[in-house]
Short mmCIF file of the C-alpha atoms (twelve columns), coordinates in Angstrom:
data_MODEL
# 
_entry.id   MODEL 
# 
loop_
_atom_site.group_PDB 
_atom_site.id 
_atom_site.type_symbol 
_atom_site.label_atom_id 
_atom_site.label_alt_id 
_atom_site.label_comp_id 
_atom_site.label_asym_id 
_atom_site.label_seq_id 
_atom_site.Cartn_x 
_atom_site.Cartn_y 
_atom_site.Cartn_z 
_atom_site.pdbx_PDB_model_num 
ATOM 1   C CA . MET A 1   -38.816 33.337 34.993 1 
ATOM 2   C CA . LEU A 2   -39.415 31.224 38.050 1 
ATOM 3   C CA . LEU A 3   -41.977 28.468 37.939 1 
ATOM 4   C CA . PRO A 4   -44.656 27.972 40.633 1 
ATOM 5   C CA . ASN A 5   -43.490 25.991 43.451 1 
ATOM 6   C CA . SER A 6   -45.838 23.109 42.576 1 
ATOM 7   C CA . SER A 7   -44.208 22.598 39.229 1 
ATOM 8   C CA . TYR A 8   -40.868 21.464 40.658 1 
ATOM 9   C CA . VAL A 9   -39.292 19.463 43.374 1 
ATOM 10  C CA . ALA A 10  -35.936 20.540 44.780 1 
ATOM 11  C CA . PRO A 11  -33.516 17.590 44.244 1 
ATOM 12  C CA . GLY A 12  -32.419 15.699 47.291 1 
ATOM 13  C CA . SER A 13  -29.350 14.724 45.427 1 
ATOM 14  C CA . PHE A 14  -27.521 14.952 42.043 1 
ATOM 15  C CA . ILE A 15  -26.095 12.236 39.858 1 
ATOM 16  C CA . LEU A 16  -22.493 13.015 38.739 1 
ATOM 17  C CA . ASN A 17  -22.310 11.178 35.453 1 
ATOM 18  C CA . GLY A 18  -18.450 11.278 35.043 1 
ATOM 19  C CA . ILE A 19  -17.366 11.812 31.426 1 
ATOM 20  C CA . PRO A 20  -20.385 11.244 29.025 1 
ATOM 21  C CA . GLY A 21  -19.564 9.151  26.016 1 
ATOM 22  C CA . LEU A 22  -16.407 7.742  27.638 1 
ATOM 23  C CA . GLU A 23  -18.090 5.603  30.250 1 
ATOM 24  C CA . ALA A 24  -16.303 2.411  28.860 1 
ATOM 25  C CA . LEU A 25  -12.944 4.226  29.342 1 
ATOM 26  C CA . HIS A 26  -13.636 5.345  32.892 1 
ATOM 27  C CA . ILE A 27  -11.201 2.894  34.455 1 
ATOM 28  C CA . TRP A 28  -8.426  3.742  32.021 1 
ATOM 29  C CA . ILE A 29  -8.980  7.523  32.449 1 
ATOM 30  C CA . SER A 30  -8.770  7.092  36.223 1 
ATOM 31  C CA . LEU A 31  -5.294  5.549  36.109 1 
ATOM 32  C CA . PRO A 32  -3.412  8.643  35.034 1 
ATOM 33  C CA . LEU A 33  -5.644  10.866 37.306 1 
ATOM 34  C CA . CYS A 34  -4.882  8.550  40.277 1 
ATOM 35  C CA . ALA A 35  -1.144  8.795  39.451 1 
ATOM 36  C CA . MET A 36  -1.160  12.543 39.179 1 
ATOM 37  C CA . TYR A 37  -2.982  12.886 42.511 1 
ATOM 38  C CA . ALA A 38  -0.425  10.572 44.197 1 
ATOM 39  C CA . ILE A 39  2.355   12.640 42.653 1 
ATOM 40  C CA . SER A 40  0.675   15.842 43.887 1 
ATOM 41  C CA . LEU A 41  0.403   14.448 47.403 1 
ATOM 42  C CA . VAL A 42  4.024   13.504 47.620 1 
ATOM 43  C CA . GLY A 43  5.359   16.421 45.925 1 
ATOM 44  C CA . ASN A 44  3.484   19.155 47.689 1 
ATOM 45  C CA . LEU A 45  3.681   17.708 51.148 1 
ATOM 46  C CA . GLY A 46  7.449   17.017 50.590 1 
ATOM 47  C CA . LEU A 47  7.832   20.688 49.406 1 
ATOM 48  C CA . VAL A 48  5.970   22.115 52.419 1 
ATOM 49  C CA . TYR A 49  8.053   19.995 54.774 1 
ATOM 50  C CA . LEU A 50  11.313  20.929 53.055 1 
ATOM 51  C CA . ILE A 51  10.503  24.621 53.306 1 
ATOM 52  C CA . GLN A 52  9.766   24.214 56.980 1 
ATOM 53  C CA . TYR A 53  12.872  22.091 57.656 1 
ATOM 54  C CA . GLU A 54  15.400  23.892 55.664 1 
ATOM 55  C CA . GLU A 55  16.357  27.293 57.186 1 
ATOM 56  C CA . SER A 56  17.927  28.503 53.879 1 
ATOM 57  C CA . LEU A 57  14.322  28.423 52.400 1 
ATOM 58  C CA . HIS A 58  12.819  30.617 55.090 1 
ATOM 59  C CA . ARG A 59  12.382  33.465 52.576 1 
ATOM 60  C CA . PRO A 60  9.250   35.160 51.271 1 
ATOM 61  C CA . ILE A 61  9.120   33.446 47.851 1 
ATOM 62  C CA . TYR A 62  9.301   29.924 49.532 1 
ATOM 63  C CA . PHE A 63  6.573   30.858 52.150 1 
ATOM 64  C CA . PHE A 64  4.422   31.927 49.204 1 
ATOM 65  C CA . LEU A 65  5.361   28.682 47.453 1 
ATOM 66  C CA . ALA A 66  4.276   26.711 50.660 1 
ATOM 67  C CA . MET A 67  0.882   28.539 50.507 1 
ATOM 68  C CA . LEU A 68  0.613   27.602 46.845 1 
ATOM 69  C CA . SER A 69  1.313   23.906 47.559 1 
ATOM 70  C CA . LEU A 70  -1.188  23.745 50.385 1 
ATOM 71  C CA . THR A 71  -3.845  25.501 48.251 1 
ATOM 72  C CA . ASP A 72  -3.130  23.113 45.434 1 
ATOM 73  C CA . LEU A 73  -3.485  20.065 47.479 1 
ATOM 74  C CA . LEU A 74  -6.804  21.230 48.992 1 
ATOM 75  C CA . THR A 75  -8.153  22.117 45.573 1 
ATOM 76  C CA . CYS A 76  -7.467  18.634 43.978 1 
ATOM 77  C CA . THR A 77  -8.526  16.759 47.231 1 
ATOM 78  C CA . THR A 78  -12.066 18.304 47.091 1 
ATOM 79  C CA . THR A 79  -12.733 16.660 43.752 1 
ATOM 80  C CA . LEU A 80  -10.473 13.688 42.779 1 
ATOM 81  C CA . PRO A 81  -11.445 11.230 45.549 1 
ATOM 82  C CA . ASN A 82  -15.106 11.731 44.386 1 
ATOM 83  C CA . ALA A 83  -14.145 11.394 40.779 1 
ATOM 84  C CA . LEU A 84  -12.355 8.028  41.492 1 
ATOM 85  C CA . CYS A 85  -15.394 6.776  43.326 1 
ATOM 86  C CA . ILE A 86  -17.337 7.457  40.142 1 
ATOM 87  C CA . PHE A 87  -14.794 5.757  37.891 1 
ATOM 88  C CA . TRP A 88  -14.113 2.781  40.185 1 
ATOM 89  C CA . PHE A 89  -17.181 2.052  42.033 1 
ATOM 90  C CA . ASN A 90  -19.926 3.743  40.002 1 
ATOM 91  C CA . LEU A 91  -20.805 5.851  43.103 1 
ATOM 92  C CA . LYS A 92  -22.437 8.670  41.257 1 
ATOM 93  C CA . GLU A 93  -24.947 10.079 43.703 1 
ATOM 94  C CA . ILE A 94  -24.166 13.226 45.689 1 
ATOM 95  C CA . LYS A 95  -26.376 14.908 48.222 1 
ATOM 96  C CA . PHE A 96  -27.588 18.336 47.160 1 
ATOM 97  C CA . ASP A 97  -26.039 20.111 50.115 1 
ATOM 98  C CA . THR A 98  -22.771 18.092 49.799 1 
ATOM 99  C CA . CYS A 99  -22.742 19.217 46.140 1 
ATOM 100 C CA . LEU A 100 -22.994 22.798 47.167 1 
ATOM 101 C CA . VAL A 101 -20.204 22.537 49.759 1 
ATOM 102 C CA . GLN A 102 -17.951 20.857 47.143 1 
ATOM 103 C CA . MET A 103 -18.803 23.653 44.633 1 
ATOM 104 C CA . TYR A 104 -17.923 26.284 47.223 1 
ATOM 105 C CA . PHE A 105 -14.509 24.764 48.177 1 
ATOM 106 C CA . VAL A 106 -13.520 24.118 44.557 1 
ATOM 107 C CA . HIS A 107 -14.096 27.684 43.506 1 
ATOM 108 C CA . GLY A 108 -12.888 29.076 46.736 1 
ATOM 109 C CA . PHE A 109 -9.519  27.388 46.657 1 
ATOM 110 C CA . THR A 110 -8.980  28.136 42.894 1 
ATOM 111 C CA . GLY A 111 -9.575  31.758 43.818 1 
ATOM 112 C CA . VAL A 112 -7.009  31.554 46.580 1 
ATOM 113 C CA . GLU A 113 -4.596  29.785 44.239 1 
ATOM 114 C CA . SER A 114 -4.862  32.678 41.708 1 
ATOM 115 C CA . GLY A 115 -4.156  35.216 44.540 1 
ATOM 116 C CA . VAL A 116 -1.158  33.416 45.722 1 
ATOM 117 C CA . LEU A 117 0.306   33.437 42.201 1 
ATOM 118 C CA . MET A 118 -0.246  37.193 42.114 1 
ATOM 119 C CA . LEU A 119 1.620   37.464 45.504 1 
ATOM 120 C CA . MET A 120 4.512   35.512 44.041 1 
ATOM 121 C CA . ALA A 121 4.637   37.756 41.107 1 
ATOM 122 C CA . LEU A 122 4.828   40.844 43.419 1 
ATOM 123 C CA . ASP A 123 7.585   39.168 45.374 1 
ATOM 124 C CA . ARG A 124 9.628   38.776 42.176 1 
ATOM 125 C CA . TYR A 125 8.954   42.424 41.336 1 
ATOM 126 C CA . VAL A 126 10.261  43.630 44.706 1 
ATOM 127 C CA . ALA A 127 13.264  41.235 44.624 1 
ATOM 128 C CA . ILE A 128 14.367  42.383 41.297 1 
ATOM 129 C CA . CYS A 129 13.394  46.036 41.239 1 
ATOM 130 C CA . TYR A 130 14.239  46.724 44.884 1 
ATOM 131 C CA . PRO A 131 16.726  44.185 45.962 1 
ATOM 132 C CA . LEU A 132 18.251  46.260 48.773 1 
ATOM 133 C CA . ARG A 133 14.841  46.812 50.336 1 
ATOM 134 C CA . TYR A 134 13.502  43.301 49.782 1 
ATOM 135 C CA . ALA A 135 13.985  42.053 53.384 1 
ATOM 136 C CA . THR A 136 12.473  45.279 54.864 1 
ATOM 137 C CA . ILE A 137 9.404   45.369 52.504 1 
ATOM 138 C CA . LEU A 138 8.496   41.619 52.718 1 
ATOM 139 C CA . THR A 139 8.722   40.967 56.483 1 
ATOM 140 C CA . ASN A 140 7.052   37.934 58.044 1 
ATOM 141 C CA . PRO A 141 4.077   39.982 59.333 1 
ATOM 142 C CA . VAL A 142 3.474   41.445 55.862 1 
ATOM 143 C CA . ILE A 143 3.599   37.937 54.315 1 
ATOM 144 C CA . ALA A 144 1.178   36.606 56.922 1 
ATOM 145 C CA . LYS A 145 -1.320  39.466 56.353 1 
ATOM 146 C CA . ALA A 146 -1.001  39.162 52.499 1 
ATOM 147 C CA . GLY A 147 -1.662  35.467 52.654 1 
ATOM 148 C CA . LEU A 148 -4.537  35.845 54.977 1 
ATOM 149 C CA . ALA A 149 -6.090  38.620 52.862 1 
ATOM 150 C CA . THR A 150 -5.805  36.466 49.761 1 
ATOM 151 C CA . PHE A 151 -7.225  33.487 51.553 1 
ATOM 152 C CA . LEU A 152 -10.250 35.513 52.785 1 
ATOM 153 C CA . ARG A 153 -10.908 37.293 49.411 1 
ATOM 154 C CA . GLY A 154 -11.074 33.923 47.725 1 
ATOM 155 C CA . MET A 155 -13.353 32.286 50.314 1 
ATOM 156 C CA . ILE A 156 -15.600 35.203 50.984 1 
ATOM 157 C CA . LEU A 157 -16.400 36.076 47.348 1 
ATOM 158 C CA . MET A 158 -17.530 32.453 46.777 1 
ATOM 159 C CA . ILE A 159 -20.072 32.442 49.777 1 
ATOM 160 C CA . PRO A 160 -22.976 33.707 47.605 1 
ATOM 161 C CA . PHE A 161 -22.588 30.814 45.059 1 
ATOM 162 C CA . PRO A 162 -24.299 28.011 47.161 1 
ATOM 163 C CA . PHE A 163 -27.066 30.437 48.043 1 
ATOM 164 C CA . LEU A 164 -27.674 31.447 44.535 1 
ATOM 165 C CA . VAL A 165 -27.847 27.919 43.495 1 
ATOM 166 C CA . LYS A 166 -30.126 26.932 46.351 1 
ATOM 167 C CA . ARG A 167 -32.740 29.504 45.376 1 
ATOM 168 C CA . LEU A 168 -33.071 27.929 41.916 1 
ATOM 169 C CA . PRO A 169 -35.821 25.409 40.933 1 
ATOM 170 C CA . PHE A 170 -34.782 22.147 39.382 1 
ATOM 171 C CA . CYS A 171 -37.689 20.651 37.543 1 
ATOM 172 C CA . GLN A 172 -35.855 18.681 34.819 1 
ATOM 173 C CA . SER A 173 -32.947 16.221 35.112 1 
ATOM 174 C CA . ASN A 174 -30.760 15.862 38.152 1 
ATOM 175 C CA . VAL A 175 -27.873 14.397 36.271 1 
ATOM 176 C CA . ILE A 176 -24.753 16.521 36.078 1 
ATOM 177 C CA . SER A 177 -22.468 15.686 33.253 1 
ATOM 178 C CA . HIS A 178 -19.276 16.176 35.218 1 
ATOM 179 C CA . THR A 179 -17.035 14.484 37.772 1 
ATOM 180 C CA . TYR A 180 -17.602 17.188 40.384 1 
ATOM 181 C CA . CYS A 181 -20.118 19.971 41.219 1 
ATOM 182 C CA . ASP A 182 -19.019 22.862 39.155 1 
ATOM 183 C CA . HIS A 183 -21.160 26.077 39.450 1 
ATOM 184 C CA . MET A 184 -22.109 26.408 35.907 1 
ATOM 185 C CA . SER A 185 -22.773 22.658 35.406 1 
ATOM 186 C CA . VAL A 186 -25.073 22.676 38.244 1 
ATOM 187 C CA . VAL A 187 -27.175 25.843 37.409 1 
ATOM 188 C CA . LYS A 188 -27.587 24.729 33.757 1 
ATOM 189 C CA . LEU A 189 -29.988 22.041 35.136 1 
ATOM 190 C CA . SER A 190 -32.319 24.740 36.531 1 
ATOM 191 C CA . CYS A 191 -35.565 25.521 34.708 1 
ATOM 192 C CA . ALA A 192 -35.456 29.115 35.816 1 
ATOM 193 C CA . SER A 193 -33.345 32.129 34.734 1 
ATOM 194 C CA . ILE A 194 -29.736 31.756 35.752 1 
ATOM 195 C CA . LYS A 195 -28.885 35.406 34.738 1 
ATOM 196 C CA . VAL A 196 -27.971 36.391 38.344 1 
ATOM 197 C CA . ASN A 197 -25.613 33.423 38.670 1 
ATOM 198 C CA . VAL A 198 -23.911 34.154 35.466 1 
ATOM 199 C CA . ILE A 199 -23.482 37.914 36.186 1 
ATOM 200 C CA . TYR A 200 -22.094 37.163 39.734 1 
ATOM 201 C CA . GLY A 201 -19.716 34.572 38.267 1 
ATOM 202 C CA . LEU A 202 -18.396 37.074 35.762 1 
ATOM 203 C CA . MET A 203 -18.056 39.693 38.630 1 
ATOM 204 C CA . VAL A 204 -16.033 37.173 40.667 1 
ATOM 205 C CA . ALA A 205 -13.934 36.413 37.590 1 
ATOM 206 C CA . LEU A 206 -13.193 40.114 37.205 1 
ATOM 207 C CA . LEU A 207 -12.448 40.595 40.823 1 
ATOM 208 C CA . ILE A 208 -10.112 37.670 41.136 1 
ATOM 209 C CA . GLY A 209 -8.939  36.390 37.795 1 
ATOM 210 C CA . VAL A 210 -8.692  39.598 35.789 1 
ATOM 211 C CA . PHE A 211 -7.389  41.535 38.670 1 
ATOM 212 C CA . ASP A 212 -4.717  39.045 39.506 1 
ATOM 213 C CA . ILE A 213 -3.555  38.679 35.873 1 
ATOM 214 C CA . CYS A 214 -3.343  42.498 35.548 1 
ATOM 215 C CA . CYS A 215 -1.137  42.603 38.654 1 
ATOM 216 C CA . ILE A 216 1.041   39.787 37.348 1 
ATOM 217 C CA . SER A 217 1.338   41.465 34.004 1 
ATOM 218 C CA . VAL A 218 2.257   44.841 35.448 1 
ATOM 219 C CA . SER A 219 4.775   43.155 37.735 1 
ATOM 220 C CA . TYR A 220 6.474   41.356 34.863 1 
ATOM 221 C CA . THR A 221 6.509   44.432 32.766 1 
ATOM 222 C CA . MET A 222 8.438   46.300 35.425 1 
ATOM 223 C CA . ILE A 223 10.628  43.286 35.963 1 
ATOM 224 C CA . LEU A 224 11.469  43.174 32.232 1 
ATOM 225 C CA . ARG A 225 12.252  46.934 32.183 1 
ATOM 226 C CA . ALA A 226 14.580  46.428 35.236 1 
ATOM 227 C CA . VAL A 227 16.359  43.363 33.801 1 
ATOM 228 C CA . VAL A 228 16.811  45.007 30.287 1 
ATOM 229 C CA . SER A 229 18.557  47.911 31.914 1 
ATOM 230 C CA . LEU A 230 21.157  45.654 33.536 1 
ATOM 231 C CA . ALA A 231 24.512  45.984 32.001 1 
ATOM 232 C CA . SER A 232 25.814  42.446 32.697 1 
ATOM 233 C CA . THR A 233 24.584  39.471 30.679 1 
ATOM 234 C CA . ASP A 234 25.158  37.179 33.607 1 
ATOM 235 C CA . ALA A 235 23.021  39.475 35.895 1 
ATOM 236 C CA . LYS A 236 20.236  39.404 33.169 1 
ATOM 237 C CA . GLN A 237 20.219  35.644 32.975 1 
ATOM 238 C CA . LYS A 238 20.227  35.302 36.784 1 
ATOM 239 C CA . ALA A 239 17.314  37.605 37.182 1 
ATOM 240 C CA . PHE A 240 15.351  35.846 34.445 1 
ATOM 241 C CA . SER A 241 16.161  32.477 35.982 1 
ATOM 242 C CA . THR A 242 14.511  33.498 39.299 1 
ATOM 243 C CA . CYS A 243 11.231  34.059 37.436 1 
ATOM 244 C CA . THR A 244 11.246  30.966 35.198 1 
ATOM 245 C CA . ALA A 245 9.576   28.565 37.652 1 
ATOM 246 C CA . HIS A 246 6.864   31.131 38.494 1 
ATOM 247 C CA . ILE A 247 6.098   31.796 34.830 1 
ATOM 248 C CA . CYS A 248 5.761   28.029 34.246 1 
ATOM 249 C CA . ALA A 249 3.310   27.818 37.299 1 
ATOM 250 C CA . ILE A 250 1.207   30.793 35.793 1 
ATOM 251 C CA . ILE A 251 0.946   29.010 32.338 1 
ATOM 252 C CA . ILE A 252 0.113   25.672 33.920 1 
ATOM 253 C CA . THR A 253 -2.666  27.249 36.051 1 
ATOM 254 C CA . TYR A 254 -4.277  29.901 33.789 1 
ATOM 255 C CA . VAL A 255 -4.317  28.122 30.370 1 
ATOM 256 C CA . PRO A 256 -6.610  25.301 31.350 1 
ATOM 257 C CA . ALA A 257 -8.622  27.763 33.624 1 
ATOM 258 C CA . PHE A 258 -9.368  30.124 30.819 1 
ATOM 259 C CA . PHE A 259 -10.341 27.206 28.536 1 
ATOM 260 C CA . THR A 260 -12.813 25.826 31.193 1 
ATOM 261 C CA . PHE A 261 -14.157 29.391 32.019 1 
ATOM 262 C CA . PHE A 262 -14.809 30.409 28.346 1 
ATOM 263 C CA . THR A 263 -16.126 27.145 27.085 1 
ATOM 264 C CA . HIS A 264 -18.771 26.932 29.882 1 
ATOM 265 C CA . ARG A 265 -20.072 30.364 28.913 1 
ATOM 266 C CA . PHE A 266 -19.428 30.837 25.255 1 
ATOM 267 C CA . GLY A 267 -18.422 27.414 23.886 1 
ATOM 268 C CA . GLY A 268 -22.006 26.223 23.292 1 
ATOM 269 C CA . HIS A 269 -22.030 23.027 21.272 1 
ATOM 270 C CA . THR A 270 -18.704 23.649 19.492 1 
ATOM 271 C CA . ILE A 271 -16.711 21.863 22.226 1 
ATOM 272 C CA . PRO A 272 -17.345 18.186 22.962 1 
ATOM 273 C CA . PRO A 273 -18.616 17.709 26.537 1 
ATOM 274 C CA . SER A 274 -16.002 15.001 27.194 1 
ATOM 275 C CA . LEU A 275 -13.110 17.288 26.237 1 
ATOM 276 C CA . HIS A 276 -14.437 20.040 28.414 1 
ATOM 277 C CA . ILE A 277 -14.739 17.699 31.518 1 
ATOM 278 C CA . ILE A 278 -11.297 16.187 30.967 1 
ATOM 279 C CA . VAL A 279 -9.732  19.687 30.740 1 
ATOM 280 C CA . ALA A 280 -11.717 20.759 33.813 1 
ATOM 281 C CA . ASN A 281 -10.160 17.909 35.736 1 
ATOM 282 C CA . LEU A 282 -6.747  18.661 34.383 1 
ATOM 283 C CA . TYR A 283 -7.295  22.317 35.431 1 
ATOM 284 C CA . LEU A 284 -7.452  21.130 39.079 1 
ATOM 285 C CA . LEU A 285 -4.794  18.407 38.849 1 
ATOM 286 C CA . LEU A 286 -2.080  19.785 36.667 1 
ATOM 287 C CA . PRO A 287 -0.813  22.661 38.887 1 
ATOM 288 C CA . PRO A 288 -0.584  20.340 42.080 1 
ATOM 289 C CA . THR A 289 1.170   17.785 40.024 1 
ATOM 290 C CA . LEU A 290 3.620   19.888 38.013 1 
ATOM 291 C CA . ASN A 291 4.323   22.877 40.303 1 
ATOM 292 C CA . PRO A 292 6.578   20.912 42.758 1 
ATOM 293 C CA . ILE A 293 8.325   19.324 39.803 1 
ATOM 294 C CA . VAL A 294 8.867   22.670 38.051 1 
ATOM 295 C CA . TYR A 295 10.143  24.334 41.173 1 
ATOM 296 C CA . GLY A 296 12.335  21.426 42.041 1 
ATOM 297 C CA . VAL A 297 13.947  21.460 38.629 1 
ATOM 298 C CA . LYS A 298 14.125  25.212 38.051 1 
ATOM 299 C CA . THR A 299 15.097  26.448 41.470 1 
ATOM 300 C CA . LYS A 300 18.737  25.820 42.599 1 
ATOM 301 C CA . GLN A 301 18.020  26.472 46.298 1 
ATOM 302 C CA . ILE A 302 15.263  23.822 46.406 1 
ATOM 303 C CA . ARG A 303 17.627  21.317 44.436 1 
ATOM 304 C CA . ASP A 304 20.381  22.018 46.834 1 
ATOM 305 C CA . SER A 305 18.100  21.664 49.863 1 
ATOM 306 C CA . VAL A 306 16.822  18.336 48.646 1 
ATOM 307 C CA . ILE A 307 20.351  17.083 48.212 1 
ATOM 308 C CA . ARG A 308 21.454  18.208 51.695 1 
ATOM 309 C CA . PHE A 309 18.213  16.669 53.293 1 
ATOM 310 C CA . PHE A 310 18.932  13.230 51.837 1 
ATOM 311 C CA . HIS A 311 22.728  13.431 52.421 1 
ATOM 312 C CA . CYS A 312 22.040  14.241 56.135 1 
ATOM 313 C CA . ASP A 313 19.724  11.328 56.300 1 
ATOM 314 C CA . LYS A 314 22.315  8.968  54.881 1 
ATOM 315 C CA . GLU A 315 24.975  10.242 57.218 1 
ATOM 316 C CA . GLU A 316 22.565  9.693  60.156 1 
ATOM 317 C CA . GLY A 317 21.810  6.223  58.893 1 
# 
């Protein structure tokens, strides 16, 4: 129940406390995080440039991959510079409205990322189950509309979050035990009922996370049936190999995401706060860091394009 207005003061700012209990290790923790961020910048920007530069990569799956790379970059950029300021310069204060903006973009971009992974699964389904119709089904206008719809879904569904937080009274501590403004970390500081926030959070998780995972699962079930029915062993291996990188991206994204989601709501005191915060940061950093590496290693077309790109540069030099 809400308290009278006189019993609380809306905070002008929050204090992001970093990783509680590991303050002495903040500098050391920041080093791998900074290295991962640098790798993600180079890897994702390089991948987007390569897809734009190399005509052989002007195909639906690589357009979706470019969308994924840009989304990954935006996601980690909304949080990591702020976290590094906490670790390196002890700059822990964040304005209330700035915190809400950061919270909106963090959750919005993660929602978009999930949608792009779903689109990539649908792309693999069409490529393997309807190879002769692939180019006519996934045309450039269809790709653009699907990408725009995915972006709008992720961003629009997150609009209520800042407003739901802003209506809450904060009459206790304004210290957030985190490196960035996560929705549940912020609302837990409120001295009023957060039932509406929790219910809406679960609804968004169903509309984005569960829906996307169901679509991905159905797509791969149909892909598996199609691949098993192939007579040639080489054809089966080739079909499976086209999905390997995407399956790795799904695991990298969803495993830490589920850990973060469930421990916030059901973990209680069984999970150390420091472990939860570290995994929450890895949840935003692992996909941008590893996805370009995974696709570079597992996708022959990207490997060949990288070789051609550097070979051309050497010849021009």
